[in-house]
C-alpha positions as a Python dict, from the first residue, in 0.01 Angstrom:
ca = {
    (1, 'M'): (0, 0, 0),
    (2, 'R'): (146, 316, -113),
    (3, 'F'): (125, 571, 231),
    (4, 'K'): (96, 964, 207),
    (5, 'Q'): (137, 1214, 498),
    (6, 'Y'): (-248, 1344, 649),
    (7, 'G'): (-145, 1692, 510),
    (8, 'S'): (83, 1865, 792),
    (9, 'T'): (-124, 1650, 1092),
    (10, 'G'): (164, 1432, 1130),
    (11, 'L'): (-79, 1172, 1038),
    (12, 'K'): (17, 869, 784),
    (13, 'V'): (-198, 732, 576),
    (14, 'S'): (-300, 433, 304),
    (15, 'A'): (-325, 591, -12),
    (16, 'I'): (-712, 433, -45),
    (17, 'G'): (-945, 393, 243),
    (18, 'F'): (-1244, 232, 326),
    (19, 'G'): (-1533, 447, 307),
    (20, 'G'): (-1832, 264, 500),
    (21, 'M'): (-2183, 363, 317),
    (22, 'R'): (-2136, 98, 30),
    (23, 'F'): (-2152, -204, 278),
    (24, 'D'): (-2430, -494, 174),
    (25, 'M'): (-2738, -473, 412),
    (26, 'S'): (-2839, -790, 305),
    (27, 'Q'): (-2533, -969, 442),
    (28, 'D'): (-2493, -1053, 769),
    (29, 'A'): (-2322, -792, 1024),
    (30, 'A'): (-2054, -1067, 1153),
    (31, 'K'): (-1947, -983, 748),
    (32, 'H'): (-1889, -626, 733),
    (33, 'V'): (-1643, -640, 1021),
    (34, 'D'): (-1453, -945, 888),
    (35, 'L'): (-1415, -700, 564),
    (36, 'I'): (-1274, -417, 741),
    (37, 'K'): (-988, -620, 944),
    (38, 'Y'): (-940, -752, 600),
    (39, 'A'): (-916, -382, 473),
    (40, 'F'): (-668, -371, 775),
    (41, 'S'): (-456, -653, 701),
    (42, 'K'): (-406, -515, 272),
    (43, 'G'): (-269, -227, 462),
    (44, 'I'): (-560, 0, 406),
    (45, 'N'): (-567, 215, 772),
    (46, 'Y'): (-794, 500, 637),
    (47, 'F'): (-1117, 432, 724),
    (48, 'D'): (-1445, 685, 715),
    (49, 'T'): (-1788, 694, 862),
    (50, 'A'): (-2085, 897, 932),
    (51, 'P'): (-2405, 835, 1137),
    (52, 'G'): (-2716, 765, 852),
    (53, 'Y'): (-2450, 538, 663),
    (54, 'C'): (-2612, 236, 562),
    (55, 'D'): (-2908, 215, 833),
    (56, 'D'): (-2742, 393, 1104),
    (57, 'Q'): (-2501, 110, 1121),
    (58, 'S'): (-2185, 183, 1004),
    (59, 'E'): (-2025, 393, 1288),
    (60, 'I'): (-2149, 42, 1452),
    (61, 'F'): (-1990, -140, 1223),
    (62, 'F'): (-1615, -15, 1211),
    (63, 'G'): (-1597, 9, 1619),
    (64, 'K'): (-1707, -406, 1648),
    (65, 'A'): (-1334, -464, 1411),
    (66, 'L'): (-1130, -139, 1452),
    (67, 'S'): (-1138, -277, 1817),
    (68, 'A'): (-971, -580, 1782),
    (69, 'L'): (-705, -379, 1580),
    (70, 'P'): (-389, -158, 1664),
    (71, 'R'): (-543, 168, 1781),
    (72, 'Q'): (-269, 318, 1725),
    (73, 'E'): (-167, 232, 1357),
    (74, 'I'): (-529, 327, 1249),
    (75, 'V'): (-664, 700, 1111),
    (76, 'V'): (-1054, 715, 1218),
    (77, 'S'): (-1310, 960, 1027),
    (78, 'T'): (-1649, 1068, 1084),
    (79, 'K'): (-1852, 1359, 1012),
    (80, 'L'): (-2161, 1594, 1152),
    (81, 'M'): (-2403, 1794, 951),
    (82, 'P'): (-2457, 2192, 1114),
    (83, 'A'): (-2808, 2164, 1023),
    (84, 'H'): (-2847, 1819, 1266),
    (85, 'I'): (-2778, 2077, 1539),
    (86, 'K'): (-2880, 2324, 1732),
    (87, 'T'): (-2664, 2404, 2013),
    (88, 'K'): (-2293, 2347, 2065),
    (89, 'A'): (-2425, 2134, 2345),
    (90, 'E'): (-2547, 1895, 2099),
    (91, 'A'): (-2349, 1840, 1890),
    (92, 'L'): (-2059, 1787, 2187),
    (93, 'D'): (-2361, 1473, 2252),
    (94, 'H'): (-2323, 1343, 1869),
    (95, 'I'): (-1982, 1307, 1887),
    (96, 'K'): (-1919, 1221, 2177),
    (97, 'R'): (-2191, 921, 2069),
    (98, 'S'): (-1946, 849, 1763),
    (99, 'C'): (-1707, 794, 2026),
    (100, 'D'): (-1866, 475, 2168),
    (101, 'R'): (-2016, 374, 1847),
    (102, 'L'): (-1678, 383, 1765),
    (103, 'Q'): (-1500, 211, 2000),
    (104, 'T'): (-1249, 477, 2070),
    (105, 'D'): (-1175, 722, 2256),
    (106, 'Y'): (-1082, 966, 2024),
    (107, 'I'): (-1169, 1082, 1674),
    (108, 'D'): (-843, 1137, 1427),
    (109, 'I'): (-1047, 1345, 1164),
    (110, 'F'): (-1379, 1464, 1239),
    (111, 'H'): (-1568, 1593, 931),
    (112, 'A'): (-1803, 1926, 905),
    (113, 'W'): (-2005, 1734, 688),
    (114, 'N'): (-2211, 1787, 362),
    (115, 'F'): (-2098, 2170, 243),
    (116, 'R'): (-2305, 2193, -77),
    (117, 'T'): (-2388, 2602, 21),
    (118, 'L'): (-2167, 2886, 217),
    (119, 'E'): (-2497, 2891, 372),
    (120, 'Q'): (-2387, 2568, 557),
    (121, 'Y'): (-2028, 2742, 604),
    (122, 'N'): (-2198, 3020, 727),
    (123, 'D'): (-2408, 2804, 978),
    (124, 'C'): (-2162, 2592, 1069),
    (125, 'I'): (-1908, 2854, 1244),
    (126, 'R'): (-2210, 3048, 1403),
    (127, 'P'): (-2244, 3068, 1806),
    (128, 'D'): (-2305, 2844, 1968),
    (129, 'G'): (-2272, 2573, 1662),
    (130, 'L'): (-2078, 2296, 1540),
    (131, 'Y'): (-1753, 2462, 1493),
    (132, 'E'): (-1737, 2546, 1843),
    (133, 'A'): (-1841, 2226, 1935),
    (134, 'M'): (-1570, 2108, 1709),
    (135, 'L'): (-1345, 2288, 1959),
    (136, 'Q'): (-1387, 2213, 2220),
    (137, 'A'): (-1433, 1833, 2119),
    (138, 'K'): (-1079, 1883, 2051),
    (139, 'A'): (-965, 2057, 2351),
    (140, 'D'): (-1077, 1726, 2567),
    (141, 'G'): (-930, 1480, 2385),
    (142, 'L'): (-1270, 1390, 2152),
    (143, 'I'): (-1125, 1497, 1860),
    (144, 'K'): (-718, 1508, 1751),
    (145, 'H'): (-762, 1699, 1378),
    (146, 'L'): (-1105, 1934, 1225),
    (147, 'A'): (-1201, 1883, 840),
    (148, 'F'): (-1520, 1955, 640),
    (149, 'S'): (-1681, 1760, 347),
    (150, 'T'): (-1809, 1913, 43),
    (151, 'H'): (-1932, 1946, -317),
    (152, 'L'): (-1909, 2294, -312),
    (153, 'T'): (-1797, 2401, -656),
    (154, 'G'): (-1356, 2408, -641),
    (155, 'N'): (-1372, 2807, -595),
    (156, 'K'): (-1634, 2839, -372),
    (157, 'A'): (-1499, 2541, -152),
    (158, 'A'): (-1146, 2718, -179),
    (159, 'E'): (-1332, 3021, -7),
    (160, 'V'): (-1387, 2752, 283),
    (161, 'V'): (-1032, 2593, 313),
    (162, 'E'): (-846, 3002, 265),
    (163, 'S'): (-1094, 3072, 609),
    (164, 'G'): (-796, 2882, 781),
    (165, 'R'): (-994, 2714, 1050),
    (166, 'F'): (-987, 2291, 926),
    (167, 'E'): (-675, 2128, 865),
    (168, 'G'): (-789, 1871, 612),
    (169, 'V'): (-1118, 1882, 322),
    (170, 'L'): (-1350, 1528, 174),
    (171, 'L'): (-1432, 1667, -156),
    (172, 'G'): (-1570, 1442, -491),
    (173, 'L'): (-1306, 1382, -733),
    (174, 'N'): (-1217, 1175, -978),
    (175, 'I'): (-1051, 1084, -1267),
    (176, 'M'): (-1324, 1256, -1425),
    (177, 'N'): (-1407, 1549, -1255),
    (178, 'F'): (-1129, 1647, -1132),
    (179, 'P'): (-1015, 1933, -1331),
    (180, 'Y'): (-1424, 2116, -1140),
    (181, 'R'): (-1213, 2033, -885),
    (182, 'M'): (-851, 2163, -869),
    (183, 'A'): (-904, 2491, -777),
    (184, 'A'): (-1009, 2420, -368),
    (185, 'V'): (-742, 2127, -425),
    (186, 'S'): (-454, 2371, -510),
    (187, 'A'): (-571, 2594, -223),
    (188, 'A'): (-560, 2270, 3),
    (189, 'R'): (-245, 2159, -56),
    (190, 'S'): (-87, 2560, -63),
    (191, 'R'): (-205, 2591, 334),
    (192, 'G'): (-78, 2215, 414),
    (193, 'M'): (-449, 2078, 486),
    (194, 'G'): (-509, 1701, 444),
    (195, 'I'): (-705, 1636, 56),
    (196, 'V'): (-923, 1305, 63),
    (197, 'A'): (-1105, 1184, -209),
    (198, 'M'): (-1477, 1018, -263),
    (199, 'N'): (-1641, 939, -545),
    (200, 'S'): (-1325, 781, -657),
    (201, 'L'): (-1528, 558, -927),
    (202, 'Y'): (-1747, 863, -1044),
    (203, 'G'): (-2021, 735, -761),
    (204, 'G'): (-2030, 364, -926),
    (205, 'L'): (-2078, 484, -1281),
    (206, 'I'): (-1719, 428, -1381),
    (207, 'P'): (-1777, 52, -1258),
    (208, 'Q'): (-2165, 32, -1376),
    (209, 'H'): (-2053, 165, -1746),
    (210, 'E'): (-1750, 1, -1833),
    (211, 'D'): (-1777, -16, -2201),
    (212, 'K'): (-1878, 373, -2248),
    (213, 'F'): (-1566, 450, -1984),
    (214, 'A'): (-1336, 256, -2256),
    (215, 'F'): (-1169, 538, -2346),
    (216, 'I'): (-1002, 652, -2013),
    (217, 'A'): (-770, 273, -1998),
    (218, 'R'): (-479, 202, -2129),
    (219, 'N'): (-248, -105, -2145),
    (220, 'G'): (-550, -362, -2132),
    (221, 'E'): (-644, -283, -1782),
    (222, 'S'): (-1057, -230, -1706),
    (223, 'P'): (-1220, 140, -1676),
    (224, 'T'): (-1236, 51, -1291),
    (225, 'M'): (-858, -38, -1277),
    (226, 'A'): (-767, 313, -1499),
    (227, 'A'): (-1001, 521, -1218),
    (228, 'L'): (-828, 360, -885),
    (229, 'R'): (-497, 415, -1006),
    (230, 'F'): (-605, 751, -1099),
    (231, 'A'): (-736, 893, -752),
    (232, 'A'): (-430, 660, -609),
    (233, 'G'): (-131, 815, -826),
    (234, 'L'): (-222, 1195, -799),
    (235, 'E'): (39, 1351, -593),
    (236, 'L'): (-206, 1606, -491),
    (237, 'L'): (-441, 1313, -301),
    (238, 'D'): (-348, 1194, -34),
    (239, 'V'): (-610, 925, 42),
    (240, 'A'): (-863, 822, -219),
    (241, 'L'): (-1206, 676, -43),
    (242, 'N'): (-1351, 347, -209),
    (243, 'G'): (-1657, 185, -89),
    (244, 'F'): (-1604, -194, -54),
    (245, 'T'): (-1874, -495, -77),
    (246, 'T'): (-1667, -770, -126),
    (247, 'I'): (-1308, -887, -93),
    (248, 'E'): (-1207, -843, -422),
    (249, 'H'): (-1302, -567, -439),
    (250, 'I'): (-1039, -417, -139),
    (251, 'N'): (-838, -654, -348),
    (252, 'M'): (-868, -432, -679),
    (253, 'A'): (-800, -118, -486),
    (254, 'C'): (-476, -210, -298),
    (255, 'Q'): (-397, -341, -642),
    (256, 'A'): (-450, 29, -773),
    (257, 'A'): (-203, 153, -498),
    (258, 'D'): (40, -4, -571),
    (259, 'T'): (57, -38, -930),
    (260, 'A'): (-33, 336, -1042),
    (261, 'E'): (207, 617, -1137),
    (262, 'I'): (239, 963, -967),
    (263, 'I'): (44, 1137, -1102),
    (264, 'T'): (190, 1565, -1046),
    (265, 'Q'): (-3, 1864, -1236),
    (266, 'E'): (219, 1845, -1509),
    (267, 'H'): (73, 1541, -1629),
    (268, 'L'): (-265, 1649, -1572),
    (269, 'P'): (-374, 1803, -1938),
    (270, 'E'): (-251, 1497, -2078),
    (271, 'Y'): (-602, 1338, -1888),
    (272, 'E'): (-799, 1702, -1900),
    (273, 'K'): (-755, 1607, -2307),
    (274, 'L'): (-838, 1267, -2293),
    (275, 'I'): (-1142, 1308, -2095),
    (276, 'G'): (-1235, 1599, -2365),
    (277, 'S'): (-1235, 1264, -2643),
    (278, 'G'): (-1434, 1037, -2436),
    (279, 'L'): (-1796, 996, -2439),
    (280, 'E'): (-1994, 1247, -2734),
    (281, 'G'): (-2216, 1483, -2532),
    (282, 'F'): (-2067, 1508, -2155),
    (283, 'C'): (-1996, 1712, -1981),
    (284, 'T'): (-1609, 1770, -1941),
    (285, 'G'): (-1603, 2002, -1575),
    (286, 'C'): (-1403, 2261, -1785),
    (287, 'G'): (-1581, 2545, -1620),
    (288, 'Y'): (-1553, 2795, -1839),
    (289, 'C'): (-1885, 2817, -1893),
    (290, 'K'): (-1962, 2949, -1604),
    (291, 'A'): (-1938, 3325, -1623),
    (292, 'C'): (-2351, 3308, -1655),
    (293, 'P'): (-2474, 3666, -1679),
    (294, 'M'): (-2789, 3508, -1410),
    (295, 'K'): (-2577, 3304, -1156),
    (296, 'I'): (-2678, 3023, -1250),
    (297, 'S'): (-2455, 2704, -1145),
    (298, 'V'): (-2451, 2588, -1550),
    (299, 'P'): (-2116, 2401, -1501),
    (300, 'V'): (-2300, 2202, -1194),
    (301, 'L'): (-2605, 2071, -1364),
    (302, 'M'): (-2392, 2003, -1699),
    (303, 'Q'): (-2222, 1745, -1468),
    (304, 'F'): (-2558, 1659, -1365),
    (305, 'Y'): (-2700, 1636, -1656),
    (306, 'N'): (-2397, 1394, -1766),
    (307, 'T'): (-2598, 1094, -1632),
    (308, 'K'): (-2919, 1093, -1812),
    (309, 'L'): (-2638, 1012, -2087),
    (310, 'L'): (-2411, 745, -1908),
    (311, 'E'): (-2765, 587, -1771),
    (312, 'N'): (-3026, 687, -2058),
    (313, 'A'): (-3250, 780, -1764),
    (314, 'D'): (-3596, 917, -1836),
    (315, 'D'): (-3753, 1218, -1694),
    (316, 'A'): (-3900, 1063, -1407),
    (317, 'A'): (-3574, 888, -1300),
    (318, 'M'): (-3386, 1296, -1318),
    (319, 'T'): (-3632, 1431, -1186),
    (320, 'E'): (-3551, 1102, -808),
    (321, 'K'): (-3205, 1197, -907),
    (322, 'L'): (-3247, 1565, -922),
    (323, 'K'): (-3407, 1541, -597),
    (324, 'V'): (-3102, 1283, -364),
    (325, 'N'): (-2852, 1554, -568),
    (326, 'R'): (-3052, 1844, -381),
    (327, 'I'): (-2997, 1683, -30),
    (328, 'W'): (-2667, 1455, -85),
    (329, 'G'): (-2530, 1566, -442),
    (330, 'I'): (-2403, 1887, -622),
    (331, 'L'): (-2775, 2066, -683),
    (332, 'P'): (-2838, 2235, -371),
    (333, 'E'): (-3162, 2357, -296),
    (334, 'N'): (-3075, 2727, -291),
    (335, 'Q'): (-2899, 2782, -596),
    (336, 'I'): (-3049, 2966, -841),
    (337, 'S'): (-3311, 2772, -1096),
    (338, 'P'): (-3232, 2688, -1425),
    (339, 'K'): (-3532, 2790, -1489),
    (340, 'A'): (-3365, 3176, -1450),
    (341, 'C'): (-3164, 3068, -1838),
    (342, 'I'): (-3302, 3419, -2032),
    (343, 'N'): (-3117, 3231, -2351),
    (344, 'C'): (-2816, 3413, -2425),
    (345, 'R'): (-2680, 3155, -2509),
    (346, 'Y'): (-2302, 3314, -2318),
    (347, 'C'): (-2284, 2892, -2228),
    (348, 'E'): (-2289, 2775, -2577),
    (349, 'K'): (-2048, 3027, -2651),
    (350, 'S'): (-1819, 2939, -2442),
    (351, 'C'): (-1832, 2595, -2461),
    (352, 'T'): (-1522, 2355, -2540),
    (353, 'Q'): (-1742, 2112, -2671),
    (354, 'H'): (-1983, 2230, -2880),
    (355, 'L'): (-2303, 2155, -2593),
    (356, 'P'): (-2650, 2214, -2656),
    (357, 'I'): (-2645, 2353, -2333),
    (358, 'T'): (-2960, 2596, -2323),
    (359, 'Q'): (-3137, 2296, -2391),
    (360, 'R'): (-3021, 2107, -2174),
    (361, 'L'): (-3116, 2334, -1867),
    (362, 'R'): (-3475, 2362, -2003),
    (363, 'E'): (-3460, 1985, -1930),
    (364, 'I'): (-3321, 2006, -1597),
    (365, 'A'): (-3557, 2278, -1522),
    (366, 'N'): (-3857, 2031, -1548),
    (367, 'W'): (-3725, 1802, -1395),
    (368, 'E'): (-3732, 2051, -1099),
    (369, 'A'): (-4052, 2186, -1058),
    (370, 'A'): (-4188, 1761, -1083),
    (371, 'A'): (-3993, 1766, -832),
    (372, 'D'): (-4120, 2039, -645),
    (373, 'Q'): (-4477, 1918, -700),
    (374, 'I'): (-4392, 1557, -549),
    (375, 'S'): (-4230, 1762, -272),
    (376, 'G'): (-4565, 1944, -268),
    (377, 'E'): (-4729, 1632, -278),
    (378, 'E'): (-4504, 1476, 6),
    (379, 'K'): (-4583, 1708, 339),
}
């Protein structure tokens, strides 16, 4: 296993991390515990979880497994959303509960979870809020290092990085979307922060659609292996998280870490060119369309639209995906709606791939309207 330093914290972390939200819940709990122990035997020492993962059982699985392993050789990460607490005291109770469930006296890296808007970051740092609780927990020895996770665009995530409040960041980054995230990654690296990537396999889309991602593979390897090697080899990353359900998944990810070539910033233009030559009609996230006069987050919406192309999803499926993405993904509910588009076509004039962006914005606006109607009916 290749090991790296987690920023300037002094923590030694495996290039591949175990992400705890993909357990096969049809299996017995003992299977998950054994899987975690196996991952450690293969050299993985970074274990990431959160309350709510896998029917709220993920922290418990990790606690049972990690309690049987040498604590000083393990890096444990968990999280809490600012919106899930009202006071500092309530947040501290949550942190203590996570320690209990993880069967540990302390959490190595604790994340303020899932900033999708800067308003959510501001809620985190308000008086009597989550950040104050994190500072208190660190002073009390319950937390070693403070971090945040985010689905913000690169530039907005960089604003949180530049605040200097955190020692690490967890963000979605993979071979398909890395140009879209590099502003945050570069800012974090310049401050000596730890950097962890989630969605290394593009949210599972690459292994699910290997035929469509064949263009990223080289020398006879599979697209999945190519994506894993990219994440494990990217010099700017400390850990690439993967969700594992089988021993074979762990073996493959560890092989990727062992065989990945170092990818420096000088190599990235080559990968950008590779992506641009790939899927027909696919947005590569270059971001040239971001200067919308109506302040619509066009690059974010085009990245979301990619899933329709990959899965050939119908309107009903995309409406459901939009609802989920508002909560857990890249589409914050309070962003400027695509229905605000005035058809100026500035985005299309700026698009290096000449995509029909305004037509796609209209489609997304229709999914948005349908999602709002469903949400209204459910209330």
